[in-house]
C-alpha positions as semicolon CSV with decimal commas, in nm:
position;residue;x (nm);y (nm);z (nm)
1;X;0,666;-0,516;-1,949
2;X;0,804;-0,869;-1,928
3;X;0,778;-0,871;-1,550
4;X;0,478;-0,985;-1,349
5;X;0,311;-0,648;-1,302
6;X;0,186;-0,531;-0,965
7;X;0,075;-0,205;-1,131
8;X;-0,229;-0,271;-1,354
9;X;-0,195;-0,210;-1,726
10;X;-0,402;0,040;-1,920
11;X;-0,780;0,007;-1,893
12;X;-0,768;-0,140;-1,544
13;X;-0,822;0,039;-1,216
14;X;-0,491;0,177;-1,092
15;X;-0,383;0,417;-0,817
16;X;-0,135;0,576;-1,061
17;X;-0,158;0,842;-1,328
18;X;0,059;0,735;-1,623
19;X;0,238;1,016;-1,804
20;X;0,446;0,973;-2,117
21;X;0,783;1,142;-2,147
22;X;0,672;1,433;-2,367
23;X;0,381;1,521;-2,137
24;X;0,604;1,491;-1,831
25;X;0,873;1,716;-1,982
26;X;0,611;1,985;-2,048
27;X;0,495;2,001;-1,686
28;X;0,774;2,231;-1,564
29;X;0,877;2,437;-1,869
30;X;1,000;2,738;-1,667
31;X;1,224;2,539;-1,434
32;X;1,583;2,659;-1,483
33;X;1,859;2,405;-1,559
34;X;2,109;2,451;-1,274
35;X;2,371;2,191;-1,373
36;X;2,662;2,211;-1,613
37;X;2,730;1,927;-1,854
38;X;3,056;1,853;-1,671
39;X;2,860;1,807;-1,348
40;X;2,624;1,562;-1,516
41;X;2,918;1,359;-1,646
42;X;3,051;1,335;-1,289
43;X;2,713;1,223;-1,156
44;X;2,629;0,946;-1,400
45;X;2,713;0,583;-1,333
46;X;2,897;0,332;-1,551
47;X;2,724;0,281;-1,884
48;X;2,443;0,530;-1,816
49;X;2,390;0,784;-2,097
50;X;2,271;1,061;-1,868
51;X;2,286;1,393;-2,053
52;X;2,147;1,748;-2,047
53;X;1,834;1,643;-2,237
54;X;1,751;1,360;-1,997
55;X;1,800;1,589;-1,698
56;X;1,588;1,867;-1,853
57;X;1,301;1,642;-1,965
58;X;1,282;1,397;-1,676
59;X;1,463;1,508;-1,364
60;X;1,402;1,882;-1,361
61;X;1,023;1,824;-1,357
62;X;1,075;1,562;-1,086
63;X;1,282;1,803;-0,877
64;X;1,006;2,063;-0,915
65;X;0,743;1,813;-0,804
66;X;0,955;1,710;-0,505
67;X;1,005;2,077;-0,419
68;X;0,627;2,123;-0,418
69;X;0,579;1,817;-0,197
70;X;0,849;1,937;0,045
71;X;0,690;2,284;0,063
72;X;0,352;2,126;0,129
73;X;0,508;1,910;0,400
74;X;0,653;2,216;0,574
75;X;0,321;2,401;0,552
76;X;0,137;2,101;0,700
77;X;0,395;2,087;0,980
78;X;0,342;2,457;1,060
79;X;-0,036;2,420;1,054
80;X;-0,023;2,115;1,280
81;X;0,212;2,292;1,522
82;X;-0,024;2,591;1,533
83;X;-0,318;2,360;1,595
84;X;-0,133;2,193;1,884
85;X;-0,010;2,526;2,019
86;X;0,353;2,416;1,980
87;X;0,665;2,575;1,832
88;X;0,813;2,254;1,699
89;X;1,107;2,281;1,458
90;X;1,040;2,151;1,109
91;X;1,188;1,808;1,047
92;X;1,349;1,679;0,726
93;X;1,149;1,572;0,424
94;X;1,261;1,214;0,355
95;X;1,271;1,061;0,008
96;X;1,325;0,690;-0,061
97;X;1,475;0,572;-0,391
98;X;1,445;0,199;-0,470
99;X;1,515;-0,038;-0,757
100;X;1,732;-0,323;-0,877
101;X;2,107;-0,349;-0,894
102;X;2,228;-0,180;-1,218
103;X;1,899;0,000;-1,289
104;X;2,054;0,343;-1,221
105;X;1,897;0,434;-0,887
106;X;2,228;0,552;-0,736
107;X;2,280;0,796;-1,023
108;X;1,924;0,921;-0,988
109;X;1,967;0,969;-0,612
110;X;2,289;1,167;-0,665
111;X;2,126;1,375;-0,934
112;X;1,822;1,453;-0,719
113;X;2,052;1,558;-0,435
114;X;2,220;1,813;-0,662
115;X;1,897;1,940;-0,818
116;X;1,705;1,972;-0,491
117;X;1,994;2,155;-0,324
118;X;1,965;2,423;-0,596
119;X;1,616;2,520;-0,478
120;X;1,629;2,821;-0,243
121;X;1,411;2,665;0,026
122;X;1,599;2,330;0,044
123;X;1,972;2,414;0,035
124;X;2,076;2,130;0,266
125;X;2,019;1,792;0,104
126;X;2,187;1,476;0,234
127;X;2,209;1,136;0,066
128;X;2,253;0,808;0,248
129;X;2,269;0,463;0,089
130;X;2,158;0,149;0,266
131;X;2,491;-0,016;0,180
132;X;2,620;0,123;0,509
133;X;2,360;-0,084;0,693
134;X;2,465;-0,414;0,542
135;X;2,590;-0,653;0,806
136;X;2,971;-0,684;0,806
137;X;3,105;-0,967;0,592
138;X;3,223;-1,155;0,900
139;X;2,867;-1,157;1,034
140;X;2,722;-1,256;0,697
141;X;2,969;-1,546;0,685
142;X;2,879;-1,646;1,041
143;X;2,512;-1,658;0,942
144;X;2,588;-1,838;0,616
145;X;2,432;-1,568;0,398
146;X;2,729;-1,394;0,231
147;X;2,591;-1,509;-0,104
148;X;2,264;-1,332;-0,018
149;X;2,422;-0,991;0,024
150;X;2,161;-0,735;-0,078
151;X;1,866;-0,952;0,026
152;X;1,656;-0,802;0,309
153;X;1,805;-1,036;0,572
154;X;2,159;-0,912;0,498
155;X;2,087;-0,566;0,643
156;X;2,077;-0,438;0,999
157;X;1,723;-0,314;0,947
158;X;1,680;-0,201;1,306
159;X;1,990;0,019;1,280
160;X;1,861;0,171;0,956
161;X;1,522;0,236;1,115
162;X;1,686;0,399;1,418
163;X;1,901;0,616;1,190
164;X;1,613;0,749;0,978
165;X;1,393;0,790;1,287
166;X;1,662;1,003;1,452
167;X;1,705;1,222;1,141
168;X;1,328;1,248;1,101
169;X;1,290;1,357;1,464
170;X;1,524;1,651;1,407
171;X;1,829;1,523;1,595
172;X;2,122;1,764;1,567
173;X;2,363;1,497;1,445
174;X;2,311;1,136;1,337
175;X;2,586;0,894;1,230
176;X;2,567;0,606;0,986
177;X;2,820;0,330;0,906
178;X;3,039;0,370;0,597
179;X;3,054;0,099;0,331
180;X;3,351;0,058;0,097
181;X;3,282;-0,079;-0,251
182;X;3,653;-0,142;-0,284
183;X;3,674;-0,377;0,013
184;X;3,309;-0,483;-0,025
185;X;3,260;-0,440;0,349
186;X;3,177;-0,200;0,632
187;X;3,471;0,021;0,733
188;X;3,479;-0,003;1,112
189;X;3,654;0,329;1,179
190;X;3,459;0,546;0,932
191;X;3,115;0,705;0,953
192;X;2,881;0,931;0,761
193;X;2,744;1,225;0,962
194;X;2,406;1,383;0,885
195;X;2,324;1,717;1,047
196;X;1,963;1,836;1,026
197;X;1,914;1,846;0,648
198;X;1,614;2,003;0,477
199;X;1,583;1,684;0,271
200;X;1,724;1,336;0,331
201;X;1,742;1,092;0,038
202;X;1,766;0,723;0,131
203;X;1,871;0,503;-0,161
204;X;1,876;0,125;-0,163
205;X;1,751;-0,201;-0,307
206;X;1,489;-0,281;-0,047
207;X;1,391;0,054;0,106
208;X;1,025;0,007;0,010
209;X;0,991;-0,321;0,198
210;X;0,692;-0,342;0,438
211;X;0,757;-0,433;0,804
212;X;0,909;-0,777;0,848
213;X;0,706;-1,041;1,038
214;X;0,681;-0,957;1,407
215;X;0,760;-0,588;1,355
216;X;0,515;-0,301;1,334
217;X;0,735;-0,046;1,158
218;X;0,963;-0,039;0,853
219;X;1,191;0,236;0,726
220;X;0,948;0,287;0,436
221;X;0,691;0,410;0,689
222;X;0,913;0,712;0,756
223;X;0,936;0,828;0,394
224;X;0,743;1,131;0,271
225;X;0,794;1,050;-0,097
226;X;0,926;0,739;-0,271
227;X;1,068;0,672;-0,617
228;X;1,098;0,329;-0,778
229;X;1,329;0,299;-1,079
230;X;1,181;0,038;-1,311
231;X;1,286;-0,144;-1,630
232;X;1,243;-0,480;-1,798
233;X;1,432;-0,752;-1,615
234;X;1,607;-0,852;-1,939
235;X;1,733;-0,495;-1,986
236;X;1,861;-0,475;-1,629
237;X;2,042;-0,806;-1,674
238;X;2,214;-0,666;-1,983
239;X;2,309;-0,344;-1,800
240;X;2,449;-0,547;-1,512
241;X;2,666;-0,751;-1,748
242;X;2,799;-0,440;-1,925
243;X;2,869;-0,269;-1,593
244;X;3,053;-0,578;-1,468
245;X;3,280;-0,567;-1,775
246;X;3,356;-0,198;-1,718
247;X;3,438;-0,264;-1,352
248;X;3,650;-0,564;-1,449
249;X;3,861;-0,341;-1,672
250;X;3,869;-0,062;-1,415
251;X;3,807;-0,089;-1,040
252;X;3,868;-0,465;-1,021
253;X;4,224;-0,409;-1,149
254;X;4,309;-0,250;-0,814
255;X;4,490;-0,518;-0,606
256;X;4,299;-0,395;-0,299
257;X;3,963;-0,466;-0,463
258;X;3,757;-0,749;-0,317
259;X;3,685;-0,849;-0,677
260;X;4,046;-0,834;-0,798
261;X;4,025;-1,208;-0,875
262;X;3,804;-1,120;-1,173
263;X;4,052;-0,873;-1,326
264;X;4,238;-1,134;-1,534
265;X;3,929;-1,293;-1,691
266;X;3,886;-1,285;-2,065
267;X;3,582;-1,097;-2,193
268;X;3,397;-1,424;-2,253
269;X;3,480;-1,545;-1,902
270;X;3,376;-1,211;-1,754
271;X;3,041;-1,222;-1,933
272;X;2,981;-1,578;-1,817
273;X;3,069;-1,480;-1,459
274;X;2,843;-1,175;-1,468
275;X;2,552;-1,380;-1,602
276;X;2,606;-1,641;-1,332
277;X;2,608;-1,381;-1,052
278;X;2,299;-1,216;-1,196
279;X;2,104;-1,540;-1,221
280;X;2,210;-1,671;-0,879
281;X;2,179;-1,354;-0,670
282;X;2,055;-1,032;-0,829
283;X;1,766;-1,164;-1,035
284;X;1,615;-1,370;-0,750
285;X;1,645;-1,069;-0,518
286;X;1,475;-0,850;-0,779
287;X;1,191;-1,093;-0,844
288;X;1,134;-1,203;-0,484
289;X;1,195;-0,884;-0,287
290;X;1,245;-0,565;-0,489
291;X;0,992;-0,580;-0,774
292;X;0,697;-0,663;-0,541
293;X;0,753;-0,326;-0,366
294;X;0,711;-0,126;-0,689
295;X;0,341;-0,063;-0,634
296;X;0,417;0,094;-0,293
297;X;0,607;0,384;-0,452
298;X;0,476;0,738;-0,488
299;X;0,633;0,765;-0,832
300;X;0,770;0,507;-1,078
301;X;1,027;0,594;-1,343
302;X;1,005;0,341;-1,627
303;X;1,321;0,313;-1,832
304;X;1,359;0,196;-2,190
305;X;1,633;-0,039;-2,308
306;X;1,869;0,257;-2,370
307;X;1,849;0,365;-2,002
308;X;1,631;0,669;-2,077
309;X;1,302;0,720;-1,895
310;X;1,007;0,666;-2,131
311;X;0,715;0,719;-1,891
312;X;0,634;0,823;-1,537
313;X;0,367;0,683;-1,307
314;X;0,255;0,912;-1,025
315;X;0,035;0,794;-0,742
316;X;-0,300;0,971;-0,734
317;X;-0,369;1,193;-0,434
């Protein structure tokens, strides 16, 4: 790893068990593959070579592990309710998925939603991204931090905490703001509604952050399992640049896109612009805020330069 590691390398004391890809793939050999290849194509992000083999060898075992954790969570809830003499309704199992821009965490969150919903005991799986809890652009401009969008201070962290707390408490219906990647802003008259799921997946850059100064609780304290998607910083920078070029040729061409001004750039100009944005915003956010939370995860997926997972680190119980 080229990054400053917060997870000790081999030979040192570590709270993680490190499993290579072949060993990991062999852990759930009888798990059926519930997705069609066409579904996988629809789930993968720009430039991500997600295929049937990757799903079978990496994400099916992960879905099985998460299913076991969720079942254990429900059993613990029943035992605790019996101990207290209560008939409390089981509350959702909450999974956090964290990692850098362009590392593939959104694809992984979508994939896990589909896989976990195929298990008989968790048919209702909801996915929420923290994009909806970004402060509106007007507020970011007022605070002078529009160029720090994605940094911890650009989110309404109290609103996110209230949202997950309400879902976790078993509320019948909880609403979250809706974020448009086309307009690059919160849509004031749109919402996402979550209704008592079996599992809630919360995906975002900084979801593993500890409580901020002066606060006793963070959204990460409400998670039952957390996944950090990891890769070399140089690889992520390359993926970001390639994704920017694909967006420039595609979504940015829409006149309604916030980034339409980039649509007419030459390839050389687009690469220069992508590198500049990465170095000014995304890399500092990764190094200062996101990467330091890696060691707080329950499980780390380490990707190789071709976007495939090469090893898995699982926190010891």
